[in-house]
Structures are given as C-alpha cells and as structure tokens.
Amino acid sequence: IGRACMIGIGSIILDGAEVGDGAMITAGCLIRGGKKIPPGAMAINKGGELKIVPGAAKTIMTVMGSLEYVLLAERFVRQQFGPLTADDVRALEGEAREVLRRFGLK
C-alpha cells in the first residue's frame, strides 16, 4: 500500500495486491492478490465488480483529513472547541500540498 492512500471501511486488500501512492479504495472493496491499483486511481465496488477509475482519487482531501484529525486532537487536549475557521482550512491545504510535494505526488 502506497503513501497517502485512503482505504475505505470494510475493504480487504489481499497479499500480493499493489495500491499505488495517493490511491483511494472505496468502502467494501476486495482487492485480490496480483491486482494493481495505479497511483491516484479510485477503486469502486460496483455491483460486486471492481471498477478502477484512473486519476479520480482526491489525494489532497485525504491528506487534509488526516491533518485535520491531528489538529482537532491537539485542540481537544487544550480544551479548545469549535469549528475550523477559513484560515485554518487554508493552512491545512497548504500543509497538505507540502506533504504531497515531499512525497513527489500532486
């Protein structure tokens, strides 16, 4: 499994499968051994069949979600509650873009 991937709930990735950097595996997918999901692709379980859509993953959103989770946990420890501001979201986006740049991803 590559870097900055999102694996949906209930998905199963078997030994020998490859999931490229920044790929998104939606909920309930079965990725069999030997199957290759290209970088940045989205895998969808549609009617029991695996459909792969190249370039459809929203990798920046995956990274931003991870960074937001960390930020909210830090705020919780400091007993700071409330929604993120527009400035917070812009900062998360900038940080996510930097993470992707360091990984060599879009």
mmCIF file of C-alpha atoms in Angstrom:
data_model
loop_
_atom_site.group_PDB
_atom_site.id
_atom_site.type_symbol
_atom_site.label_atom_id
_atom_site.label_comp_id
_atom_site.label_asym_id
_atom_site.label_seq_id
_atom_site.Cartn_x
_atom_site.Cartn_y
_atom_site.Cartn_z
ATOM 1 C CA ILE A 1 0.000 0.000 0.000
ATOM 2 C CA GLY A 2 1.493 3.300 -1.121
ATOM 3 C CA ARG A 3 1.775 6.625 0.651
ATOM 4 C CA ALA A 4 -1.185 8.988 1.183
ATOM 5 C CA CYS A 5 -3.763 6.316 0.320
ATOM 6 C CA MET A 6 -7.267 6.116 1.695
ATOM 7 C CA ILE A 7 -8.718 2.687 2.395
ATOM 8 C CA GLY A 8 -12.488 2.666 2.935
ATOM 9 C CA ILE A 9 -14.214 0.836 5.755
ATOM 10 C CA GLY A 10 -14.748 -2.873 5.199
ATOM 11 C CA SER A 11 -12.286 -3.058 2.315
ATOM 12 C CA ILE A 12 -9.991 -6.062 2.085
ATOM 13 C CA ILE A 13 -6.620 -5.921 0.370
ATOM 14 C CA LEU A 14 -5.128 -9.369 -0.091
ATOM 15 C CA ASP A 15 -1.456 -10.361 -0.125
ATOM 16 C CA GLY A 16 0.207 -9.595 -3.435
ATOM 17 C CA ALA A 17 -2.064 -6.679 -4.340
ATOM 18 C CA GLU A 18 -0.482 -3.302 -5.057
ATOM 19 C CA VAL A 19 -2.084 0.038 -4.237
ATOM 20 C CA GLY A 20 -0.199 2.987 -5.716
ATOM 21 C CA ASP A 21 0.598 6.252 -3.935
ATOM 22 C CA GLY A 22 -2.412 8.504 -3.445
ATOM 23 C CA ALA A 23 -4.950 5.866 -4.498
ATOM 24 C CA MET A 24 -8.398 5.660 -2.946
ATOM 25 C CA ILE A 25 -10.106 2.348 -2.204
ATOM 26 C CA THR A 26 -13.794 2.948 -1.506
ATOM 27 C CA ALA A 27 -15.766 1.114 1.180
ATOM 28 C CA GLY A 28 -16.341 -2.598 0.773
ATOM 29 C CA CYS A 29 -13.811 -3.269 -1.987
ATOM 30 C CA LEU A 30 -11.979 -6.553 -2.340
ATOM 31 C CA ILE A 31 -8.557 -6.101 -3.926
ATOM 32 C CA ARG A 32 -7.304 -9.557 -4.880
ATOM 33 C CA GLY A 33 -3.690 -10.664 -4.889
ATOM 34 C CA GLY A 34 -1.906 -9.641 -8.076
ATOM 35 C CA LYS A 35 -4.260 -6.698 -8.719
ATOM 36 C CA LYS A 36 -2.527 -3.349 -9.267
ATOM 37 C CA ILE A 37 -4.300 -0.095 -8.450
ATOM 38 C CA PRO A 38 -2.373 2.726 -10.164
ATOM 39 C CA PRO A 39 -1.213 5.816 -8.269
ATOM 40 C CA GLY A 40 -4.009 8.370 -7.914
ATOM 41 C CA ALA A 41 -6.711 5.934 -9.038
ATOM 42 C CA MET A 42 -10.018 5.273 -7.307
ATOM 43 C CA ALA A 43 -11.245 1.688 -6.873
ATOM 44 C CA ILE A 44 -15.015 1.263 -6.581
ATOM 45 C CA ASN A 45 -17.084 -1.823 -5.784
ATOM 46 C CA LYS A 46 -19.977 -1.576 -8.229
ATOM 47 C CA GLY A 47 -22.425 -4.466 -8.161
ATOM 48 C CA GLY A 48 -19.794 -6.882 -6.881
ATOM 49 C CA GLU A 49 -17.379 -5.863 -9.635
ATOM 50 C CA LEU A 50 -14.220 -3.850 -9.044
ATOM 51 C CA LYS A 51 -14.101 -0.715 -11.180
ATOM 52 C CA ILE A 52 -10.888 1.330 -11.344
ATOM 53 C CA VAL A 53 -11.083 4.993 -12.334
ATOM 54 C CA PRO A 54 -7.605 6.381 -13.115
ATOM 55 C CA GLY A 55 -6.818 9.793 -11.651
ATOM 56 C CA ALA A 56 -10.110 10.060 -9.730
ATOM 57 C CA ALA A 57 -8.709 9.954 -6.184
ATOM 58 C CA LYS A 58 -8.729 13.250 -4.316
ATOM 59 C CA THR A 59 -5.386 12.734 -2.589
ATOM 60 C CA ILE A 60 -5.186 16.262 -1.206
ATOM 61 C CA MET A 61 -8.512 15.725 0.579
ATOM 62 C CA THR A 62 -7.196 12.502 2.125
ATOM 63 C CA VAL A 63 -4.097 14.262 3.445
ATOM 64 C CA MET A 64 -6.099 17.291 4.619
ATOM 65 C CA GLY A 65 -8.454 14.963 6.510
ATOM 66 C CA SER A 66 -5.527 13.341 8.297
ATOM 67 C CA LEU A 67 -4.035 16.715 9.197
ATOM 68 C CA GLU A 68 -7.426 17.979 10.400
ATOM 69 C CA TYR A 69 -7.778 14.940 12.666
ATOM 70 C CA VAL A 70 -4.395 15.711 14.260
ATOM 71 C CA LEU A 71 -5.273 19.410 14.644
ATOM 72 C CA LEU A 72 -8.615 18.634 16.297
ATOM 73 C CA ALA A 73 -6.936 16.177 18.692
ATOM 74 C CA GLU A 74 -4.397 18.840 19.663
ATOM 75 C CA ARG A 75 -7.205 21.346 20.234
ATOM 76 C CA PHE A 76 -9.127 18.852 22.343
ATOM 77 C CA VAL A 77 -6.113 18.384 24.629
ATOM 78 C CA ARG A 78 -6.026 22.176 25.084
ATOM 79 C CA GLN A 79 -9.833 22.196 25.667
ATOM 80 C CA GLN A 80 -10.351 24.347 22.558
ATOM 81 C CA PHE A 81 -13.636 23.503 20.902
ATOM 82 C CA GLY A 82 -15.433 24.860 17.878
ATOM 83 C CA PRO A 83 -15.314 24.662 14.108
ATOM 84 C CA LEU A 84 -12.283 25.343 11.980
ATOM 85 C CA THR A 85 -12.016 28.827 10.519
ATOM 86 C CA ALA A 86 -11.418 29.599 6.850
ATOM 87 C CA ASP A 87 -7.826 30.447 7.805
ATOM 88 C CA ASP A 88 -7.458 27.034 9.479
ATOM 89 C CA VAL A 89 -8.675 25.298 6.312
ATOM 90 C CA ARG A 90 -6.299 27.319 4.117
ATOM 91 C CA ALA A 91 -3.413 26.420 6.441
ATOM 92 C CA LEU A 92 -4.364 22.718 6.283
ATOM 93 C CA GLU A 93 -4.485 22.879 2.489
ATOM 94 C CA GLY A 94 -1.041 24.482 2.358
ATOM 95 C CA GLU A 95 0.369 21.872 4.710
ATOM 96 C CA ALA A 96 -1.252 19.062 2.682
ATOM 97 C CA ARG A 97 0.230 20.424 -0.557
ATOM 98 C CA GLU A 98 3.664 20.472 1.101
ATOM 99 C CA VAL A 99 3.255 16.852 2.272
ATOM 100 C CA LEU A 100 2.287 15.775 -1.247
ATOM 101 C CA ARG A 101 5.215 17.718 -2.722
ATOM 102 C CA ARG A 102 7.636 15.975 -0.338
ATOM 103 C CA PHE A 103 6.132 12.614 -1.353
ATOM 104 C CA GLY A 104 6.500 13.511 -5.034
ATOM 105 C CA LEU A 105 2.715 13.447 -5.525
ATOM 106 C CA LYS A 106 0.371 16.065 -6.972
#
